[in-house]
Short mmCIF file of C-alpha atoms in Angstrom, two decimals:
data_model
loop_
_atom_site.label_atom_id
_atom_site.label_comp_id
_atom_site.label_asym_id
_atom_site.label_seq_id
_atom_site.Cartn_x
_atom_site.Cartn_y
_atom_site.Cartn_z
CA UNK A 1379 92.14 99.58 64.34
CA UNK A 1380 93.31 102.60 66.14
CA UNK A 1381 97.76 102.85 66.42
CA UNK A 1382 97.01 103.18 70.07
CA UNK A 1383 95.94 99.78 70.44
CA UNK A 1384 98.31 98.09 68.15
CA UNK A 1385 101.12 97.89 70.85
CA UNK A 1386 102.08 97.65 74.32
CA UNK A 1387 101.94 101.02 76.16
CA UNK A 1388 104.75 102.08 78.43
CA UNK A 1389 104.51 105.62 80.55
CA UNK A 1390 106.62 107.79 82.35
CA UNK A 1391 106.15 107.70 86.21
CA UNK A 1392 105.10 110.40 88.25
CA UNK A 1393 107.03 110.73 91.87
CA UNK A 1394 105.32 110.98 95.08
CA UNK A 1395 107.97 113.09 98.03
CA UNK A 1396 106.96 111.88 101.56
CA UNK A 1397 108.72 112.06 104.85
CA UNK A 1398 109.04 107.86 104.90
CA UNK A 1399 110.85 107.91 101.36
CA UNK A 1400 114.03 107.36 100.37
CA UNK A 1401 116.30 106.63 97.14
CA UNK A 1402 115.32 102.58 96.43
CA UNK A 1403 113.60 103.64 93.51
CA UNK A 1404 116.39 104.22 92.04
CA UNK A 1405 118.97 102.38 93.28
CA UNK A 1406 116.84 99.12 92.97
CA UNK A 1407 114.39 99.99 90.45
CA UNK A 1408 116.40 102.07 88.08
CA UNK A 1409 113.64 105.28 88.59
CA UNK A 1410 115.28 108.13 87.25
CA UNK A 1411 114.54 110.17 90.00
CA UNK A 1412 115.63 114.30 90.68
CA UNK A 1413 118.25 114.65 93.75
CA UNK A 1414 116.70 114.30 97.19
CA UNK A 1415 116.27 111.73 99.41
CA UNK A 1416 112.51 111.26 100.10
CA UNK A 1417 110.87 109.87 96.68
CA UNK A 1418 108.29 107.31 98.67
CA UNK A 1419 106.37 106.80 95.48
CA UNK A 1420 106.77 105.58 91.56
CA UNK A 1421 102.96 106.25 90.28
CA UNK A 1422 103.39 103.90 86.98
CA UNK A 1423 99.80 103.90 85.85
CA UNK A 1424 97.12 106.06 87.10
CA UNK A 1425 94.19 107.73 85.79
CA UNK A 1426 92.90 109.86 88.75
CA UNK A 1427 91.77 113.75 88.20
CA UNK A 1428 94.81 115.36 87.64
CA UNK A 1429 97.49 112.36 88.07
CA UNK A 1430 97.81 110.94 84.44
CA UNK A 1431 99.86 108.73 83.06
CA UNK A 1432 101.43 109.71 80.00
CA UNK A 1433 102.36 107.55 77.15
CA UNK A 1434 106.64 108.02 76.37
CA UNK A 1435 106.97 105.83 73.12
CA UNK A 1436 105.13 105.24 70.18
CA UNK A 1437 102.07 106.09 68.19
CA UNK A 1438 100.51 108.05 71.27
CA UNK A 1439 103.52 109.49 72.90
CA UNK A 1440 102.37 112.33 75.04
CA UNK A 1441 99.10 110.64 75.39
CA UNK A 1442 97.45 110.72 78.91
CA UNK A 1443 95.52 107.36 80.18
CA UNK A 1444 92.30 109.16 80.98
CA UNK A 1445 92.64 110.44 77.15
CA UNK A 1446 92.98 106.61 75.94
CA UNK A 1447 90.04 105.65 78.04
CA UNK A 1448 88.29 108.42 76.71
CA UNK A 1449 89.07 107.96 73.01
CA UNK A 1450 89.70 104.47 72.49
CA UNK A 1451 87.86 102.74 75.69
CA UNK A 1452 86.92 99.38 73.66
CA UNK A 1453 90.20 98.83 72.20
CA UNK A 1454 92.08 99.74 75.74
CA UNK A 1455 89.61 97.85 77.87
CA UNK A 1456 88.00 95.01 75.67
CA UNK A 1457 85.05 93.56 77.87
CA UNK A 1458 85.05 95.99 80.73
CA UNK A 1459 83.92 99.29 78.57
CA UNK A 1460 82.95 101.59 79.55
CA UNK A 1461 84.87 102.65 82.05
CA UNK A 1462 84.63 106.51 83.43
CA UNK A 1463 88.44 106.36 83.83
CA UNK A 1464 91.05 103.61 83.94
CA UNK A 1465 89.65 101.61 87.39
CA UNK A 1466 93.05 100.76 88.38
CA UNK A 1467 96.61 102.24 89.65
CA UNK A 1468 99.77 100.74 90.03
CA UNK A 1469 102.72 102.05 92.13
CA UNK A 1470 106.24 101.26 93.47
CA UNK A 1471 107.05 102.04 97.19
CA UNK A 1472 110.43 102.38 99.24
CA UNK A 1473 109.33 102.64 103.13
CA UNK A 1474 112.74 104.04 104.33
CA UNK A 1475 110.56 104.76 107.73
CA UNK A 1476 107.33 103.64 108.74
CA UNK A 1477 104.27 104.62 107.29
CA UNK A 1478 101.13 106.03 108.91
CA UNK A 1479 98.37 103.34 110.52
CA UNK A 1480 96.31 103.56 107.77
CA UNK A 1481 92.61 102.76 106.93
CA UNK A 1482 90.75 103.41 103.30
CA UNK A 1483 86.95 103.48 102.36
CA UNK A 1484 84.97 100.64 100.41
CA UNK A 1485 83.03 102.00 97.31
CA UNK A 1486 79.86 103.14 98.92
CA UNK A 1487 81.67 105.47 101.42
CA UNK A 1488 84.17 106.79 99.17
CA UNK A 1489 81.25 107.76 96.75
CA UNK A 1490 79.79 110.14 99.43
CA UNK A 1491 83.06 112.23 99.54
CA UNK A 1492 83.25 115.88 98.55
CA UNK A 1493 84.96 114.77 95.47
CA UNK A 1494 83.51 111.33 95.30
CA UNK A 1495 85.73 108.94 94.79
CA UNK A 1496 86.42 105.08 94.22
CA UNK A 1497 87.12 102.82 97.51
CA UNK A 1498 90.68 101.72 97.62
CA UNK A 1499 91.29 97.78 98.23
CA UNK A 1500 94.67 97.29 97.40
CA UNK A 1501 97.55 94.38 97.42
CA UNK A 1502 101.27 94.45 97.99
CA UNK A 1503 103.68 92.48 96.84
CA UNK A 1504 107.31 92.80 98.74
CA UNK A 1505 110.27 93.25 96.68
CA UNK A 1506 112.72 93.98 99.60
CA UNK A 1507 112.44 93.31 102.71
CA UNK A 1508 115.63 94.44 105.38
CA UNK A 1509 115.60 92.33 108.42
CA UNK A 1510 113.12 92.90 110.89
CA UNK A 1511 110.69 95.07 108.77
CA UNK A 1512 107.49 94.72 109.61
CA UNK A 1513 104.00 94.57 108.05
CA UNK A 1514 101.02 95.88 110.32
CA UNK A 1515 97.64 94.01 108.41
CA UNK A 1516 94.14 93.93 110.46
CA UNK A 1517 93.73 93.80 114.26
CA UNK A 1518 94.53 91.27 117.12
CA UNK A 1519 91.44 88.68 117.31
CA UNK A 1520 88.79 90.45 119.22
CA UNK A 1521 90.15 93.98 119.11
CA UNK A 1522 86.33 95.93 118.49
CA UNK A 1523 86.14 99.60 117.47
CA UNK A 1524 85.86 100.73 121.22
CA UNK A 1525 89.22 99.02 122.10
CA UNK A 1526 90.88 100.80 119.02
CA UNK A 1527 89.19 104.01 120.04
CA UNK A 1528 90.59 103.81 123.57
CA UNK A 1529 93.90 102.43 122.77
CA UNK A 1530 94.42 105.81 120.22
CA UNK A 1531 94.05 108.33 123.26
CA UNK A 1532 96.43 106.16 125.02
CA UNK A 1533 98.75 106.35 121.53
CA UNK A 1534 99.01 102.68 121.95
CA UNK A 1535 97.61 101.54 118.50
CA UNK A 1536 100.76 99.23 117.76
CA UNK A 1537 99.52 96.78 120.58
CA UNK A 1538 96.15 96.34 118.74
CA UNK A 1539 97.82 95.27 115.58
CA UNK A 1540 98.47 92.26 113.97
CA UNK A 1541 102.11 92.33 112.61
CA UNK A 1542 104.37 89.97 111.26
CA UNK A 1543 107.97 89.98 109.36
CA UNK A 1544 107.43 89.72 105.94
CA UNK A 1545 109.65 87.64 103.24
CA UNK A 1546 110.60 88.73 99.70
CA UNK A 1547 107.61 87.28 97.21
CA UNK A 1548 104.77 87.78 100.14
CA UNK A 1549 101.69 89.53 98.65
CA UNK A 1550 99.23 90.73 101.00
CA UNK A 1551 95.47 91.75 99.96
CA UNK A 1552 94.41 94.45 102.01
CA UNK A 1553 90.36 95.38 101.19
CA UNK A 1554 88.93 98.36 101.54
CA UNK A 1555 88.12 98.58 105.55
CA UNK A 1556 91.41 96.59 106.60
CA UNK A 1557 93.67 98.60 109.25
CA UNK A 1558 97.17 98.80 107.84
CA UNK A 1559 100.33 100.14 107.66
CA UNK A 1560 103.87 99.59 106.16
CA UNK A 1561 106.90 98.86 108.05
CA UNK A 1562 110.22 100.69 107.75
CA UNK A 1563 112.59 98.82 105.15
CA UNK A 1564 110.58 96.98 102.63
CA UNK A 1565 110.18 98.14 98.93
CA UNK A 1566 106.62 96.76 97.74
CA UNK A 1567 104.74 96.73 94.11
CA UNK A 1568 101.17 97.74 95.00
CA UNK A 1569 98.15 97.23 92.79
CA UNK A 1570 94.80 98.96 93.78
CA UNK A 1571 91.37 100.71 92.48
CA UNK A 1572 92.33 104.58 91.13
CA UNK A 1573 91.67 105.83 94.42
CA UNK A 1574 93.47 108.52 96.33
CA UNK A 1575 91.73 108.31 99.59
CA UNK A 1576 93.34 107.82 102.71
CA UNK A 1577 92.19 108.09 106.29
CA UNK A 1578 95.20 108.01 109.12
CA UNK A 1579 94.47 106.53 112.06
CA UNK A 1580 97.36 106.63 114.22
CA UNK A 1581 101.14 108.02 113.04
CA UNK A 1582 102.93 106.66 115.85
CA UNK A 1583 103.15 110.08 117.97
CA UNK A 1584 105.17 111.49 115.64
CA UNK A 1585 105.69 115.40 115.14
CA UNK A 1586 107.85 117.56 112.69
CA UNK A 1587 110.81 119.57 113.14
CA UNK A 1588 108.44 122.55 114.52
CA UNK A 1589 107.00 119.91 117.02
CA UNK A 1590 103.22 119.52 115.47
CA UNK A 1591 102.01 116.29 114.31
CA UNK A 1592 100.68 115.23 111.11
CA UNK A 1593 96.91 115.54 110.75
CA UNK A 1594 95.01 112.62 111.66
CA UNK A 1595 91.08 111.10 110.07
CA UNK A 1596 90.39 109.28 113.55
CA UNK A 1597 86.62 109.57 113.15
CA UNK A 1598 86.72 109.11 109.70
CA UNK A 1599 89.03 106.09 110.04
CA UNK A 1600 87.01 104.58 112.86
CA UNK A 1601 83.53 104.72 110.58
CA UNK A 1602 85.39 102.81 107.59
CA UNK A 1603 87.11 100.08 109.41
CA UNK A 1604 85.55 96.74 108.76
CA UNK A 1605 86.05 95.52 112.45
CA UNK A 1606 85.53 91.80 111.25
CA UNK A 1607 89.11 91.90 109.24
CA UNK A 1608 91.57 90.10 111.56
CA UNK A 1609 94.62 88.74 111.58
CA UNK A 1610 95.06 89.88 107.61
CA UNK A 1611 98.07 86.94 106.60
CA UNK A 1612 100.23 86.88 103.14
CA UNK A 1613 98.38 84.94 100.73
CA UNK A 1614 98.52 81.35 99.75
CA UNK A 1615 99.66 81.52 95.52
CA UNK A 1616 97.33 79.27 93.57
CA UNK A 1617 98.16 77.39 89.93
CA UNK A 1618 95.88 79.53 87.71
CA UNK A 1619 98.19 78.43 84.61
CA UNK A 1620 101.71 77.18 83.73
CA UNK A 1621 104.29 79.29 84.47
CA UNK A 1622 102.17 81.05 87.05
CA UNK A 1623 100.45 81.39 90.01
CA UNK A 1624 97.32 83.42 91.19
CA UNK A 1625 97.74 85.59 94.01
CA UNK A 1626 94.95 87.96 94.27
CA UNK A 1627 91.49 87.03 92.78
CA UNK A 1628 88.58 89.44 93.62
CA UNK A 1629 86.08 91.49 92.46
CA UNK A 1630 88.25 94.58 91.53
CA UNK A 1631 91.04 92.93 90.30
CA UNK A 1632 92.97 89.78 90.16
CA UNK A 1633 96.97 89.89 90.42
CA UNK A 1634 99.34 86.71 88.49
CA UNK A 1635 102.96 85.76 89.06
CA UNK A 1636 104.48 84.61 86.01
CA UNK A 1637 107.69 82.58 85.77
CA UNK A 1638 109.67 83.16 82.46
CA UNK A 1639 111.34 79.63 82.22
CA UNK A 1640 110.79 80.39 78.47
CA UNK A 1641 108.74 82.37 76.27
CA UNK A 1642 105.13 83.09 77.26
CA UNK A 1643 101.98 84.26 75.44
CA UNK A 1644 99.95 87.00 77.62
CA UNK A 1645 96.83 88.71 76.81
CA UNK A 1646 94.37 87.89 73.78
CA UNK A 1647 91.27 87.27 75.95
CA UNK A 1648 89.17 90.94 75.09
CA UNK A 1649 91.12 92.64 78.83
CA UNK A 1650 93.76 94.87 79.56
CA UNK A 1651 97.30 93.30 81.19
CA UNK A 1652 99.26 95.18 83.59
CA UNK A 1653 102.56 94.19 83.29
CA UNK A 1654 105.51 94.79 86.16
CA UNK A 1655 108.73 93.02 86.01
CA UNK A 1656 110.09 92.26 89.54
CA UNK A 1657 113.28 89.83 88.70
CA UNK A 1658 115.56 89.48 85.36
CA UNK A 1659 114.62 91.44 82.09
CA UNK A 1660 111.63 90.12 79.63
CA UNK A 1661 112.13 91.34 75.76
CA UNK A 1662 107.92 91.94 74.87
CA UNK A 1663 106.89 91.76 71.52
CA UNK A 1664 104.93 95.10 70.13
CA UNK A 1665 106.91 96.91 72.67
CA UNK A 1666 107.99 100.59 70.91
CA UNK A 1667 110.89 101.22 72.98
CA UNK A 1668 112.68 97.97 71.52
CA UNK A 1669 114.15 97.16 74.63
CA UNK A 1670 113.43 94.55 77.24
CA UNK A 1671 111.40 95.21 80.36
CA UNK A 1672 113.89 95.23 83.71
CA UNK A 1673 113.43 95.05 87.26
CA UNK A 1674 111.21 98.53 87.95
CA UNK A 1675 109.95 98.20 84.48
CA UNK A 1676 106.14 98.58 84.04
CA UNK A 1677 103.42 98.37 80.57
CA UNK A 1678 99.93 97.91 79.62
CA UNK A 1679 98.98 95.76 77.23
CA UNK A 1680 95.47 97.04 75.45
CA UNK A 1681 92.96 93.99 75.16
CA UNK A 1682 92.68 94.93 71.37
CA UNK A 1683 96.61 94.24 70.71
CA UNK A 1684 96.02 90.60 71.17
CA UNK A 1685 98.54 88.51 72.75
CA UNK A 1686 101.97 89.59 73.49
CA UNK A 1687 105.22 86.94 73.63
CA UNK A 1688 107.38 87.97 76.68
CA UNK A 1689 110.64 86.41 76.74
CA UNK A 1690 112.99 86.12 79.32
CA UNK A 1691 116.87 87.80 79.19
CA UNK A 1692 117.32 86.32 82.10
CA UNK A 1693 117.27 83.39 84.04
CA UNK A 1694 114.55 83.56 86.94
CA UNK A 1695 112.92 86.07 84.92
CA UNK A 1696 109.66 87.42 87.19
CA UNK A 1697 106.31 89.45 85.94
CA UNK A 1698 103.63 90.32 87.85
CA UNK A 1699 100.49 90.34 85.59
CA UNK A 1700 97.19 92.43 86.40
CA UNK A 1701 93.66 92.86 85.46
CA UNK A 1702 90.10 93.47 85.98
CA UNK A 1703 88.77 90.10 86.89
#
C-alpha cells in the first residue's frame, strides 16, 4: 500500500486578498495569515490548474493534490477513480463587506469555456454570523430574466432578491444557476466542485478609490441563471447516522454534521472524507502532526486508510464531514 494512503492528509492553505476580506481567519480560525487586512479566503483543499494543495506532514510532505490524484488515484479516491483532478474544493470565508451578486455555470456551460472548466454548485455553512448580516439566495417568486435584466440598468438588483438573516449552524445549498451573494459579517465553511468560475451580476454600484467599478459578466450571468431557483432557504438537517445529521445530499457531493459526544469511527467505505472542524478540538487517529484538529482545522482522509477514530477534546466538539456521494 502506498505511505500516502496510510494516513490522514493535512495541507497548508493558500490565501485569497479581496476587497470584502478581513482578519477572521485568523482571529477565529487560527490561519496564520501575513499582515494586512483583506485575507477573504482560506483555500484548504483544491486541485484546480495552478492552485494546489500541498501536503505539510508526513510521508508526502510537499506533495501537491493533483500529484496524489495523479499517482495514487485508487488509494485517494476508492470508488470514484478516476478522477482527472480532485472534483472538489473546500474553503473558509470572512465577508468583512458584502460580496458581489453572484451567479456560476452548471457543468455543460462551464465545459464550453476558453479553459473549460467544471460548473460550480456549492454549499455554505455559517460559522459567524454579526447581527443583521444577510444572505442574498435565489430571486423573489416570479422575478423572470427580463425583470432582472431591467432592474440591473436601474442598479436595483437588491429588490429582486430573496434575503434573509442567517443563524450560526445554517447551511445553504446553492446549485450551479442560483443567484447569490454573501452578506457583510458572516464567516462561512464552503464546500463546492473545483471550479473557479464566477460570473458577477450586480456589485452594488460600487467603484474604487479611482472611481471605476469592478468588471461585471451581465450577459454571461443572465445566460447561466436557472430562473426557476426561488426563494433558495437554509436546509432542513436530516438523521443520516448517530451522532450526525445530513445536510447536503446531491449529485456532486453530500455534506455531514457530526457531533463528537464521544469517539466516532469515519471513513472505511472505499471514498475520500473531508474533514473540517467548526467547534472544540477532535484528536484523529493516523493523523502525522500528532495533534488534535481545532476550530479552522481541515484533513482528508484517503478511502484506502480505512476508518479513522476522531475523538473529541472538547465538549460540543463539531466536524463537518464531506464526500462524493
Amino acid at each position: 500500500m502506498p505511505p500516502s494512503c496510510d494516513e490522514l492528509l493535512r495541507f497548508h492553505p493558500i490565501f485569497r486578498r479581496y476587497l470584502w476580506g478581513g482578519r477572521r481567519l485568523a482571529e477565529m480560525l487560527g490561519k496564520p495569515l501575513p499582515p494586512g487586512d483583506d485575507y477573504a479566503e482560506s483555500w484548504e483543499i483544491v486541485d484546480h490548474g495552478s492552485d494546489q494543495s500541498v501536503v505539510r506532514a508526513g510521508a508526502l510532505t510537499g506533495v501537491t493534490l493533483g500529484e496524489l490524484v495523479r499517482r495514487h488515484g485508487e488509494a485517494l479516491l476508492g470508488r470514484h477513480a478516476p478522477q482527472a483532478q480532485f472534483p472538489l474544493l473546500l474553503k473558509l470565508l470572512d465577508c468583512n463587506r458584502t460580496l458581489s451578486v453572484q451567479v456560476h455555470p452548471n457543468d455543460r456551460q462551464a465545459a464550453q469555456l476558453d479553459p473549460p472548466d467544471l460548473g460550480k454548485t456549492e454549499t455554505w455553512v455559517v460559522l459567524a454570523a454579526e447581527p443583521g448580516s444577510l444572505i442574498y439566495a435565489g430571486l423573489q417568486p416570479g422575478v423572470t430574466r427580463d425583470d432582472l435584466a431591467a432592474a440591473l440598468q436601474r442598479g436595483a438588483c437588491e429588490e429582486l432578491l430573496h434575503q434573509f438573516e442567517p443563524r450560526v449552524g445554517d447551511c445553504v445549498f446553492i446549485p450551479a444557476g442560483t443567484v447569490h451573494a454573501l452578506g457583510a459579517g458572516l464567516v462561512i465553511a464552503e464546500l463546492q466542485q473545483a471550479s473557479d468560475t464566477t460570473f458577477r451580476l450586480f456589485d452594488w454600484n460600487r467603484v474604487d478609490a479611482e472611481g471605476r467599478p469592478r468588471p461585471l459578466h451581465v450577459e454571461q450571468s443572465l445566460a447561466a441563471i436557472d430562473s426557476a431557483r426561488g426563494p433558495v432557504a437554509s436546509q432542513i438537517p436530516q438523521p443520516p447516522a448517530p451522532g450526525g445529521e445530513r445536510l447536503v445530499s446531491c449529485d456532486k457531493f453530500e455534506l455531514d454534521r457530526l457531533t463528537l459526544d464521544g469517539p466516532m469511527s469515519v471513513g472505511g467505505d472505499q471514498r475520500c472524507h473531508i474533514l473540517a472542524v467548526v467547534a472544540g478540538e477532535a484528536l484523529a487517529s493516523r493523523d502525522p502532526v500528532g495533534r488534535p484538529l481545532a476550530v479552522g482545522d481541515t484533513a482528508l482522509l484517503p478511502a484506502a486508510a480505512g476508518p479513522v477514530t476522531l475523538s473529541p477534546q472538547q465538549p460540543g466538539t463539531v466536524v463537518l464531514r464531506g464526500a462524493l456521494p
